[in-house]
Coordinates of C-alpha atoms and ligand atoms in Angstrom, one line a residue:
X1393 CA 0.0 0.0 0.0
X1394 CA 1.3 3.3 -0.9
X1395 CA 0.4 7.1 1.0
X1396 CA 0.8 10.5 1.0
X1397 CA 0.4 13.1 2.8
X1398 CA -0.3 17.2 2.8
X1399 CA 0.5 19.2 4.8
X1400 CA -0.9 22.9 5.4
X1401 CA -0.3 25.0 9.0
X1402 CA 1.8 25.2 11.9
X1403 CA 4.8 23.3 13.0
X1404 CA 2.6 20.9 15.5
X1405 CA 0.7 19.8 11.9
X1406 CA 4.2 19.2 10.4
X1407 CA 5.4 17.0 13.8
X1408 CA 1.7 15.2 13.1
X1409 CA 2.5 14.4 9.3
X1410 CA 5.9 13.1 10.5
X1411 CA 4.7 10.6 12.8
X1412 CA 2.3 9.5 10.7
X1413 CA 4.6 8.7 7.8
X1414 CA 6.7 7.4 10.3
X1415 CA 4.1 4.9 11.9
X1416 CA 2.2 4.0 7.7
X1417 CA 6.6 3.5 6.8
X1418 CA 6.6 0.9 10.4
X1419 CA 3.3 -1.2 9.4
X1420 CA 4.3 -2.0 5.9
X1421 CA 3.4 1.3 3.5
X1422 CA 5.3 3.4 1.3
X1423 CA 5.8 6.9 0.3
X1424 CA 4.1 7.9 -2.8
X1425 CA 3.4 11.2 -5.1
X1426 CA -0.5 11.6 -5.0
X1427 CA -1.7 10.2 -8.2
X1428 CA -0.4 6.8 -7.2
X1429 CA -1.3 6.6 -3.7
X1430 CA -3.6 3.8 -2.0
X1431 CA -4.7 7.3 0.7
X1432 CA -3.9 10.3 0.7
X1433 CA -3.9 12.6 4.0
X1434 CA -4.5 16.6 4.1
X1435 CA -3.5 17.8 7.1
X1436 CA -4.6 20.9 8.0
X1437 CA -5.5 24.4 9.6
X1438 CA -8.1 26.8 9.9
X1439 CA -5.8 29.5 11.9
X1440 CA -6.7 32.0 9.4
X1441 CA -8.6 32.5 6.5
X1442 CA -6.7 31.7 3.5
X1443 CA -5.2 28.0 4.2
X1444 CA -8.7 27.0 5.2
X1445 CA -9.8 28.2 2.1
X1446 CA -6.8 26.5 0.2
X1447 CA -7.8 23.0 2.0
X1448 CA -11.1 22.8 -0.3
X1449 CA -9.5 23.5 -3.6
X1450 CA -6.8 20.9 -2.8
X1451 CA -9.7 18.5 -1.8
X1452 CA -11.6 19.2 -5.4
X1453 CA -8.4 18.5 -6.9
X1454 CA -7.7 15.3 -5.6
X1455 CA -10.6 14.0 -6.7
X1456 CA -10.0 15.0 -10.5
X1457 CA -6.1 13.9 -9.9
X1458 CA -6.6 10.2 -8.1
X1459 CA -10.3 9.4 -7.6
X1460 CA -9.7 6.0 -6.5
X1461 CA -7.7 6.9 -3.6
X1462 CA -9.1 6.6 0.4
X1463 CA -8.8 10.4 1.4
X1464 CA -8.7 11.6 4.8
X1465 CA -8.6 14.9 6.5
X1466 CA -7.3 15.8 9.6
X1467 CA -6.1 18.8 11.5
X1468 CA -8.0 22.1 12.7
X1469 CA -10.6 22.7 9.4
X1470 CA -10.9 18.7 10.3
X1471 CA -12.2 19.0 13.9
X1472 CA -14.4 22.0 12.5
X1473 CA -16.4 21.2 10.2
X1474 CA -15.9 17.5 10.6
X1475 CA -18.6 15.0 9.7
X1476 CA -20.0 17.8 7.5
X1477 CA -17.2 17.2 4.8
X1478 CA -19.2 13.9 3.6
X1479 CA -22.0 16.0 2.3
X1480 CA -19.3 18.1 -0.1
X1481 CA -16.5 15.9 -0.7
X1482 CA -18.0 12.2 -0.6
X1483 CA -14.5 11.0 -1.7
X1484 CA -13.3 12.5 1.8
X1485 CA -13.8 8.7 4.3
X1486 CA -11.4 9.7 7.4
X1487 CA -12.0 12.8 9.2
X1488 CA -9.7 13.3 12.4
X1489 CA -9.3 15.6 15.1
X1490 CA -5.7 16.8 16.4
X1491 CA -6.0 13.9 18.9
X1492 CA -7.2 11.4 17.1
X1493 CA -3.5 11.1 15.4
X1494 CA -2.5 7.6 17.0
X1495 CA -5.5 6.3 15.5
X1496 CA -5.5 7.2 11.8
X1497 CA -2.9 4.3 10.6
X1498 CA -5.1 1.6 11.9
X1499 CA -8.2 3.5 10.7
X1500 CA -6.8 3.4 7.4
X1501 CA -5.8 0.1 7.2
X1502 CA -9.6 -0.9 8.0
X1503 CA -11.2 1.8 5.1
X1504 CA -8.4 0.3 2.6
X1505 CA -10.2 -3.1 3.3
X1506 CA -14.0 -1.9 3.7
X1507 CA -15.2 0.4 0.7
X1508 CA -18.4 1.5 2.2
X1509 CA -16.9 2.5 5.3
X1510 CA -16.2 6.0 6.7
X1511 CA -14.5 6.7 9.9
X1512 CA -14.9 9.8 12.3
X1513 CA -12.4 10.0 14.8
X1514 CA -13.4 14.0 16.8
X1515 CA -13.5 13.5 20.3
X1516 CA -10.9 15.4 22.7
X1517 CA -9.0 13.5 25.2
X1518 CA -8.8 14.2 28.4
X1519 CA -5.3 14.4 28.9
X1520 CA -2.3 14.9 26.0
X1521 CA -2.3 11.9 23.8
X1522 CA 0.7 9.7 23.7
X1523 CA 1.3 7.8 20.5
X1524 CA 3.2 4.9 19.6
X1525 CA 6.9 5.1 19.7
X1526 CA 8.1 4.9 16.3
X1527 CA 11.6 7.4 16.0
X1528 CA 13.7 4.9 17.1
X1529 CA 13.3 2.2 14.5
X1530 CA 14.7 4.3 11.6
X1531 CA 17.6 7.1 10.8
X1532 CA 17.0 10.3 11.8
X1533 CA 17.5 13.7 10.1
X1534 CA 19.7 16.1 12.6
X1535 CA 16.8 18.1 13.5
X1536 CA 13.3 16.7 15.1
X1537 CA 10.2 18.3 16.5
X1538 CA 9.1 17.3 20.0
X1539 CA 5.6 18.0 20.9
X1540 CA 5.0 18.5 24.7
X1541 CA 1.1 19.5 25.1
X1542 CA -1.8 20.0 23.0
X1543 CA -4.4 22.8 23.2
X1544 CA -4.4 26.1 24.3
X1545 CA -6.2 27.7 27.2
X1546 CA -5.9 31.6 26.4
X1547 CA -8.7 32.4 24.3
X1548 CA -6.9 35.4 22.5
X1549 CA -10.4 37.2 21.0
X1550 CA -9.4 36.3 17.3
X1551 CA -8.1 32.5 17.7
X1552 CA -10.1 29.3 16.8
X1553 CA -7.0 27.0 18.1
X1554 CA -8.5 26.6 21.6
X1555 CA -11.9 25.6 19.7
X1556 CA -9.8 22.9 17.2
X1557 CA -7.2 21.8 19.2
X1558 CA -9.5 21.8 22.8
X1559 CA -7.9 22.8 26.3
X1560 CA -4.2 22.7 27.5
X1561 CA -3.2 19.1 28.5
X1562 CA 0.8 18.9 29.2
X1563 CA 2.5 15.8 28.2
X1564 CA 4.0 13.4 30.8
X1565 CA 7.7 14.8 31.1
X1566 CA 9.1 11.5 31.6
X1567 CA 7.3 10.6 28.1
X1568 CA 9.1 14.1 26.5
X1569 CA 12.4 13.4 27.9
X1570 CA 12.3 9.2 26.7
X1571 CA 11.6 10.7 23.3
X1572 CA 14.3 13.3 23.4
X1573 CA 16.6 10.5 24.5
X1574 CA 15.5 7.8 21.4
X1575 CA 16.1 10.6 18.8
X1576 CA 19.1 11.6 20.2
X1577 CA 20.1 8.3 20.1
X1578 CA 19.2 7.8 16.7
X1579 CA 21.1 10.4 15.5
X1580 CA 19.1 13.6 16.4
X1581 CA 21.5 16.9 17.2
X1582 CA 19.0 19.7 17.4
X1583 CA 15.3 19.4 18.9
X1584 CA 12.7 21.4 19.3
X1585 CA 9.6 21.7 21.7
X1586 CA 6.2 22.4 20.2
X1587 CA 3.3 23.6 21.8
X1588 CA 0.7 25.9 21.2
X1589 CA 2.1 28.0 24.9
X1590 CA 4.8 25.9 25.9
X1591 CA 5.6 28.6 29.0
X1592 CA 2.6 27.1 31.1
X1593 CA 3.9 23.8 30.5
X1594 CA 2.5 21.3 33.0
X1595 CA 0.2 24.2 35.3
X1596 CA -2.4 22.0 34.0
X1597 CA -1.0 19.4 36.0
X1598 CA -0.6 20.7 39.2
X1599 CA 1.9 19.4 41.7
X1600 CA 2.6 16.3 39.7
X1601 CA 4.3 17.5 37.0
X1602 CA 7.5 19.5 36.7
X1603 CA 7.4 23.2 34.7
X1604 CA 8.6 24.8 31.7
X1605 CA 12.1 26.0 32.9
X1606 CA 12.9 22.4 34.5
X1607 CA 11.9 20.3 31.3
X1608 CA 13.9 22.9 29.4
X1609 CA 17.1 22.3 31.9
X1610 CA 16.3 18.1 31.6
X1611 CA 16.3 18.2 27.9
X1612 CA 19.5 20.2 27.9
X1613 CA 21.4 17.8 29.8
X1614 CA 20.7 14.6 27.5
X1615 CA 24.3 13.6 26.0
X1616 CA 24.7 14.5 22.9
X1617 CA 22.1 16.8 22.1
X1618 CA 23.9 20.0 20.5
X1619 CA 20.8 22.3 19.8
X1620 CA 17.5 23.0 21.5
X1621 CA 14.8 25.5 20.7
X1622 CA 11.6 25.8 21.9
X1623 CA 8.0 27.1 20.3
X1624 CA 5.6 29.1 20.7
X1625 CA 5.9 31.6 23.9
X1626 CA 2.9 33.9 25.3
X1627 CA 4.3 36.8 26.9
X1628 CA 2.2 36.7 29.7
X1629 CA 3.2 33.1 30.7
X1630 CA 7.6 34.0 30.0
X1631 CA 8.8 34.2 33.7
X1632 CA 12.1 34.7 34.8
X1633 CA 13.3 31.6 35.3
X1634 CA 13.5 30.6 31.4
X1635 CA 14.9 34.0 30.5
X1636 CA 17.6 32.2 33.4
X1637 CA 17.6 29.0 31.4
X1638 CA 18.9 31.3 28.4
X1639 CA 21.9 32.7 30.7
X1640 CA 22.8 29.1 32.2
X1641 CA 21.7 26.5 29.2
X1642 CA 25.0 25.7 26.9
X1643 CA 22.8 23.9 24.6
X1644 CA 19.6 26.5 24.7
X1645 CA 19.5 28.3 21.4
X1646 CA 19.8 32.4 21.5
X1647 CA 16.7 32.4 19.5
X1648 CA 13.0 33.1 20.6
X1649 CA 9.9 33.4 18.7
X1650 CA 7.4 35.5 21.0
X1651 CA 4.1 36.7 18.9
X1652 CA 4.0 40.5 19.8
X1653 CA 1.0 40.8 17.5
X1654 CA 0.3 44.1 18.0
X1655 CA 1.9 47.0 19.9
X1656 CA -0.8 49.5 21.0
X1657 CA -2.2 48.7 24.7
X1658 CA -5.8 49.5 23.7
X1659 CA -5.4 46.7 20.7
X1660 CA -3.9 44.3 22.9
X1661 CA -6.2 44.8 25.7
X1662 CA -9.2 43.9 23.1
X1663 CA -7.0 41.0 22.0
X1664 CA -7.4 39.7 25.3
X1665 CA -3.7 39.1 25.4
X1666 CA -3.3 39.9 29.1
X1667 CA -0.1 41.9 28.7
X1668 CA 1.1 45.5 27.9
X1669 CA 3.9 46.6 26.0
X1670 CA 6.1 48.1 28.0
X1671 CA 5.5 44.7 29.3
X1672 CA 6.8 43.5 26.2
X1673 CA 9.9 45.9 25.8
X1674 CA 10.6 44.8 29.6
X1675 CA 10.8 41.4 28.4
X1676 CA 12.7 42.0 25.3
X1677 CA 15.3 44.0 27.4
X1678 CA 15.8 40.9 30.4
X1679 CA 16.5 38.5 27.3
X1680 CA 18.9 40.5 25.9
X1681 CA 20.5 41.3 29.3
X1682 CA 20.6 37.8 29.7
X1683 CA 21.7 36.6 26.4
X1684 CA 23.0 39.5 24.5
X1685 CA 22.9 37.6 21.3
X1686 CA 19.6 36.6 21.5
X1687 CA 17.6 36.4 18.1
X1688 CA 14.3 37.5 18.2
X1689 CA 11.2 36.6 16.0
X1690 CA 7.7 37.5 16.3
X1691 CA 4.2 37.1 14.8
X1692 CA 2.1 40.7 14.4
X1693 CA -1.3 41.3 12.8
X1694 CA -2.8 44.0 11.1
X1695 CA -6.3 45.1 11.0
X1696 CA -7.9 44.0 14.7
X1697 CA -11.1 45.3 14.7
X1698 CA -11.4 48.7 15.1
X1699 CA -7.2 49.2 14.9
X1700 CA -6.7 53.0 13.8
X1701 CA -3.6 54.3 11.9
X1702 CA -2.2 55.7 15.3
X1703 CA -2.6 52.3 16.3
X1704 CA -0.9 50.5 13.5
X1705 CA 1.8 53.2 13.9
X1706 CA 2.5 51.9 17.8
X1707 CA 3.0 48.4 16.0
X1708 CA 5.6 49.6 14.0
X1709 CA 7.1 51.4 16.7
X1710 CA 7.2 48.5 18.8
X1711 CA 9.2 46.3 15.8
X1712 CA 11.7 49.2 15.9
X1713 CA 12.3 48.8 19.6
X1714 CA 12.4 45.4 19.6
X1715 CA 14.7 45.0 16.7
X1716 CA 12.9 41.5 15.1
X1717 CA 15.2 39.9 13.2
X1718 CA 12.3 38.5 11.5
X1719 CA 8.0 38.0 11.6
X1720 CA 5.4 36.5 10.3
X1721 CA 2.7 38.7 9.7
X1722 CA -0.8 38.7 9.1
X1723 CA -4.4 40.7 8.2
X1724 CA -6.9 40.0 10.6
X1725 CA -9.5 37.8 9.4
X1726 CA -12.3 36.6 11.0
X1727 CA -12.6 33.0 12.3
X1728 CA -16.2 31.5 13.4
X1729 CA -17.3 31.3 16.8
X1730 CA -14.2 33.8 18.0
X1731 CA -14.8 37.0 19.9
X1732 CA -13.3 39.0 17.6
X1733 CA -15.7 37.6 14.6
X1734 CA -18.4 39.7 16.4
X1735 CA -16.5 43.2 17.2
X1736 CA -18.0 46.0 15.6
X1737 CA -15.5 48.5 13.4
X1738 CA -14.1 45.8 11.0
X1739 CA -11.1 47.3 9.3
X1740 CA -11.6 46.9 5.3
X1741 CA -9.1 45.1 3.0
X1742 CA -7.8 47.9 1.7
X1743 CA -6.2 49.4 4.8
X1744 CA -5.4 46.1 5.6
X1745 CA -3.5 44.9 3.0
X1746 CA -1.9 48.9 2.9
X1747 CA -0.6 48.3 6.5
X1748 CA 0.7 45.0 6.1
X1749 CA 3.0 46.1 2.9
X1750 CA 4.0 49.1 5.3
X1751 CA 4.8 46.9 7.9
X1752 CA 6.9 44.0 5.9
X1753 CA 8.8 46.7 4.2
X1754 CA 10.1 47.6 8.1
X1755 CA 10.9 44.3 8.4
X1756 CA 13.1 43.7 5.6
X1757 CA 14.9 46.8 6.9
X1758 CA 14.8 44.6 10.3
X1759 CA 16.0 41.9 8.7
X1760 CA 18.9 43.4 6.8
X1761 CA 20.3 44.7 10.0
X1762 CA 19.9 41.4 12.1
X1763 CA 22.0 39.5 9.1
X1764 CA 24.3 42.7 8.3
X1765 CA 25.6 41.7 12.0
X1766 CA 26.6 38.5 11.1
X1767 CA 28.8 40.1 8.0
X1768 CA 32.8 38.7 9.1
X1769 CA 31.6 36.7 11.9
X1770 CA 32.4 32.7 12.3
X1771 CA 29.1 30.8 13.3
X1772 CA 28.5 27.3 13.5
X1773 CA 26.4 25.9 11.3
X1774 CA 23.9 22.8 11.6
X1775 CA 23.6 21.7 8.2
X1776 CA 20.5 20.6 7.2
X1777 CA 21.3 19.6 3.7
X1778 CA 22.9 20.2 0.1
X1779 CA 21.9 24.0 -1.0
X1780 CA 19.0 23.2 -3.5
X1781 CA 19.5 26.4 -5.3
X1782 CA 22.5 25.2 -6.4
X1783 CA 21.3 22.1 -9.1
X1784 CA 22.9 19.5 -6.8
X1785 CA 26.6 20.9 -6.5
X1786 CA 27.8 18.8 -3.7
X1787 CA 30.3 21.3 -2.5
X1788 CA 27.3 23.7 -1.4
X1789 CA 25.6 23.4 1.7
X1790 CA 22.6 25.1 3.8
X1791 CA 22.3 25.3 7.7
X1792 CA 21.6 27.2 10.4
X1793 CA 23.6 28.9 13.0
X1794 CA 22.6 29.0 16.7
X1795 CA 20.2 31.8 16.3
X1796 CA 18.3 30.0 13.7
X1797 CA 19.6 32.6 10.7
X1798 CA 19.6 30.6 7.4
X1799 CA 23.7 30.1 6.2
X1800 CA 24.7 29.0 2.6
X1801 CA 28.3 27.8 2.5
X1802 CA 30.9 26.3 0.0
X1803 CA 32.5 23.1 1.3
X1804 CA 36.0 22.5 1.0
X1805 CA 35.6 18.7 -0.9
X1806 CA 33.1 16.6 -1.4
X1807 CA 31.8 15.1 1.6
X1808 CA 28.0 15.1 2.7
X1809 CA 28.4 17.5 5.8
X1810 CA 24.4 16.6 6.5
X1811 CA 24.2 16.7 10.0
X1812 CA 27.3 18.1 11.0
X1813 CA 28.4 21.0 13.2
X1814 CA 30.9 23.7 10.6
X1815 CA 32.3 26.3 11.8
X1816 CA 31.7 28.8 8.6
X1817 CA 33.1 32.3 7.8
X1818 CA 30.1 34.8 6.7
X1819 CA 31.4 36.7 3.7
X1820 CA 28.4 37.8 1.9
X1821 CA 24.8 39.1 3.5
X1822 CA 21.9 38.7 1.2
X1823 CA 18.0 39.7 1.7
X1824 CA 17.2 36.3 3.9
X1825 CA 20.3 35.0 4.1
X1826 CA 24.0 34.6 4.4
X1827 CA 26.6 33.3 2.4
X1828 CA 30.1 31.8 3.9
X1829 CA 32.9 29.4 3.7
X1830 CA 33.8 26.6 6.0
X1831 CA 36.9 28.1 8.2
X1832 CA 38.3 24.7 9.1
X1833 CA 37.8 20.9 8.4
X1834 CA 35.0 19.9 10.3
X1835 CA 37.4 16.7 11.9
Ligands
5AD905 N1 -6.5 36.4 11.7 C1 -5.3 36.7 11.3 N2 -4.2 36.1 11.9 C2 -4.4 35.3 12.9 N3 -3.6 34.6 13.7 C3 -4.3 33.8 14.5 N4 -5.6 34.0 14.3 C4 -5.7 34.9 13.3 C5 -6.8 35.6 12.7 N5 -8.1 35.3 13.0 C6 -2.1 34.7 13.6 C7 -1.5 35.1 14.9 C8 -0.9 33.9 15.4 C9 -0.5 33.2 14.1 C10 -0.2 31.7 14.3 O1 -1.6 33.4 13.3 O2 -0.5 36.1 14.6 O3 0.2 34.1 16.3
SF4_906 FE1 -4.4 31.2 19.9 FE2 -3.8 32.9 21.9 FE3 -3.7 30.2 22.3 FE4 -1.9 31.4 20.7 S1 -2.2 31.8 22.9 S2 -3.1 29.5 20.3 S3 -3.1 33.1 19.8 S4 -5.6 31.5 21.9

C-alpha cells in the first residue's frame, strides 16, 4: 500500500504528518506522489482564513487527480467542520481531530479493506495523547520536533486554536524526555519543543508534574544533544526563570519566537492578550541582558477590529524597539465562533493589505540589520542539507547557525556534511540569508 500526505499550517501539523509517515513506513506502506497513492492525508488548519480556504480546492483536486484513492482529512478545518465534509467531498472517508492522530494508521488500514466504510475519529482526550513510539526504528535527520502539550487555554479574541485543538493538556515529562533520549540516540543533534504555549507547560498538572524552565534544563542535559529551541511563547506566561535557562543552558538556542501581535495597549487589551507593552519591551530587554545575542522573532497582525492608523503606527514602533530579526505577519480575518468575529468597526481590505506592505517593508529593513551583524563573523552551522539552489553541486551546503539565521556555504571537498556542526566564515549578507565558507575541516 502506498500514502501520501499534505500538509498545510503550523509546525505541531508538520510533527503530526511526521509521525504519521513514520508509523504508515513501520506497518508496511510506502511513500508515494499523489496520483499513485492507495490514501492520501491533508493535514490541515483553519488559523486564518486563506489556508482554510486553500484546503477545499486541494480537496476538489484530488478527486479530478486520483479518484480512486481513500482520502482523509485531519487537523483544525478537520475538527471544524468535521462529519460535514461527507456531504461536499463524498471521496473524503477519514475525518480526524488533532487527537485522534495515534489512531488514523489503523483506521486506514480498516477503510483500505472496507469500501463502504467511513470513519470519524473527533473526540478530545482528556489528557495529552501519547502515541506509539516509532523514531527509534529508523535514521533520523539532525533536526526533530518534540511535541509536549496539546491545546491552548488563552482564548486570544481572534483565535479558533482553543476551539480545534481543545484545552491545555501537558504531556508526561518523563514521556518528552524518553523521546528526546531515542532521537538523540538515533542520531538527532537539534530538537525542538512544540506547543501551542509551551511557558505554562505542566500548570495543567498541578503538583505532579515538573514546569517549563525544568523540562527545558532536563532536555539540555541529555548527552549528545547540540541544539534545542523551543515554540511558541505567550508573553504573559515567560517568567524569569527561562529567561535564566537562556543565561545558564549551553545547549539552549539564543533564538525566541514571541508573537507581539500588535503594539498599541488598547489593541492588545481587546485581543485579550493579558499583557502590555512596555511589558513586552521589559521582556525583550531581560532576554537580551541575559543573552545579549539573542535572536528574536515574532508574529504581528494588522487590522484587529477597530485598529486605527495611530494604532498601526505603535505596531511599527514596537518592531523598531524590539529589533525582530524576522515576523510572520498577518491581516486580521475573521474565524467562526471567536470574539473578535463579532467586534464591531471591522477594518476593510484595503487598509489592511496597505498596513501590512508598510509593515513587511520595516521588516526587511529589520531583517537586513539582524544579518548585516553576522557580515565577518564565524558561526557554527547545523547543516541541514545540500543548497538546493545550487542544481545538486555537492560542495554547497545550507544550515543554520545558533540563532536560527539561514547560512549558505561552499564546502572545502566533497563530503556530505548533513548533519554536521561547521564552523563557517560569513562573507556575503543577502536579503534572507547569508553566504560563507567553511573556516576549518569539520574533523
Ligand atoms: N486572523 C489573522 N491572523 C491570525 N492569527 C491567529 N488568528 C488569526 C486571525 N483570526 C495569527 C496570529 C498567530 C499566528 C499563528 O496566526 O498572529 O500568532
Ligand atoms: Fe491562539 Fe492565543 Fe492560544 Fe496562541 S495563545 S493559540 S493566539 S488562543
Amino acid at each position: 500500500m502506498k500514502y501520501h500526505i499534505k500538509t498545510f499550517g503550523c509546525q505541531m501539523n508538520v510533527c503530526d504528518s511526521d509521525w504519521l509517515a513514520q508509523a504508515l513506513y513501520i506497518r508496511g506502506w510506502e511513500p508515494a506522489a499523489e496520483e499513485e497513492a492507495d490514501a492520501i492525508l491533508v493535514n490541515t488548519c483553519s488559523v486564518r482564513e486563506k489556508p482554510e480556504q486553500k484546503v477545499y480546492s486541494q480537496l476538489g483536486r484530488l478527486k479530478r487527480s486520483n479518484p480512486g484513492a481513500v482520502v482523509g482529512v485531519g487537523g483544525c478545518v478537520a475538527q471544524q467542520v468535521g462529519e460535514r465534509f461527507w456531504e461536499r467531498f463524498p471521496h473524503v472517508r477519514l475525518v480526524f481531530g488533532p487527537d485522534a492522530v495515534p489512531s488514523v494508521p489503523e483506521s486506514l488500514e480498516r477503510l483500505a479493506a472496507d469500501p463502504g466504510l467511513r470513519i470519524s475519529l473527533l473526540d478530545f482526550c482528556g489528557s495529552y495523547p501519547e502515541r506509539e513510539r516509532v523514531w527509534s526504528l529508523t535514521q533520523q535527520p539532525a533536526q526533530r520536533f518534540v511535541t509536549i502539550m496539546q491545546g491552548c487555554d488563552n482564548f486570544c479574541a481572534y483565535c479558533i486554536v482553543p476551539f480545534t485543538r481543545g484545552r491545555q493538556r501537558s504531556r508526561d515529562s518523563s514521556e518528552v524526555l524518553r523521546e528526546c533520549q531515542e532521537l538523540v540516540g538515533s542520531g538527532v543533534r537539534e530538537i525542538t519543543l512544540l506547543g501551542q504555549n509551551v511557558n505554562s507547560y505542566g500548570r495543567d498538572r498541578g503538583e505532579e508534574e515538573i514546569g517549563f524552565a525544568d523540562l527545558l534544563e532536563r532536555v539540555c542535559s541529555i548527552p549528545g544533544l547540540m541544539r534545542v529551541r523551543f515554540t511558541t511563547s505567550h508573553p504573559k506566561d515567560l517568567d524569569g526563570e527561562v529567561i535564566d535557562a537562556f543565561a545558564r543552558l549551553e545547549a539552549l538556542c539564543p533564538a525566541l519566537h514571541l508573537p507581539l501581535q500588535a503594539g498599541s495597549d488598547r489593541i492588545l487589551q481587546r485581543m485579550g492578550r493579558k499583557y502590555t507593552r512596555q511589558g513586552y519591551f521589559r521582556l525583550v530587554e531581560e532576554l537580551r541582558a541575559a543573552r545579549p545575542d539573542i535572536v528574536l522573532s515574532t508574529d504581528l497582525m494588522v487590522g484587529f477590529p477597530s485598529e486605527t492608523e495611530e494604532d498601526f503606527q505603535q505596531t511599527l514602533d514596537a518592531m523598531q524597539r524590539s529589533g525582530f530579526d524576522s515576523s510572520f505577519s498577518f491581516k486580521y480575518s475573521d474565524r467562526p465562533g471567536t470574539r473578535a468575529a463579532n467586534m464591531p468597526d471591522k477594518v476593510g481590505e484595503a487598509v489592511k493589505a496597505d498596513r501590512l506592505e508598510r509593515l513587511q517593508a520595516l521588516q526587511e529593513e529589520l531583517t537586513a540589520r539582524s544579518l548585516g551583524s553576522l557580515q565577518g563573523e564565524t558561526v557554527t552551522v547545523l547543516v541541514e542539507g545540500a543548497d538546493s539552489r545550487n542544481n545538486g553541486s555537492p560542495a554547497s551546503w545550507r544550515g543554520r547557525e545558533p540563532g536560527g539565521r539561514v547560512v549558505n556555504f561552499s564546502g572545502t571537498d566533497n563530503r556530505d556534511l548533513t548533519g554536521s556542526l561547521v564552523p563557517v566564515r560569513v562573507r556575503e549578507v543577502k536579503k534572507h540569508s547569508v553566504y560563507g565558507e567553511v573556516v576549518n575541516e569539520p574533523w
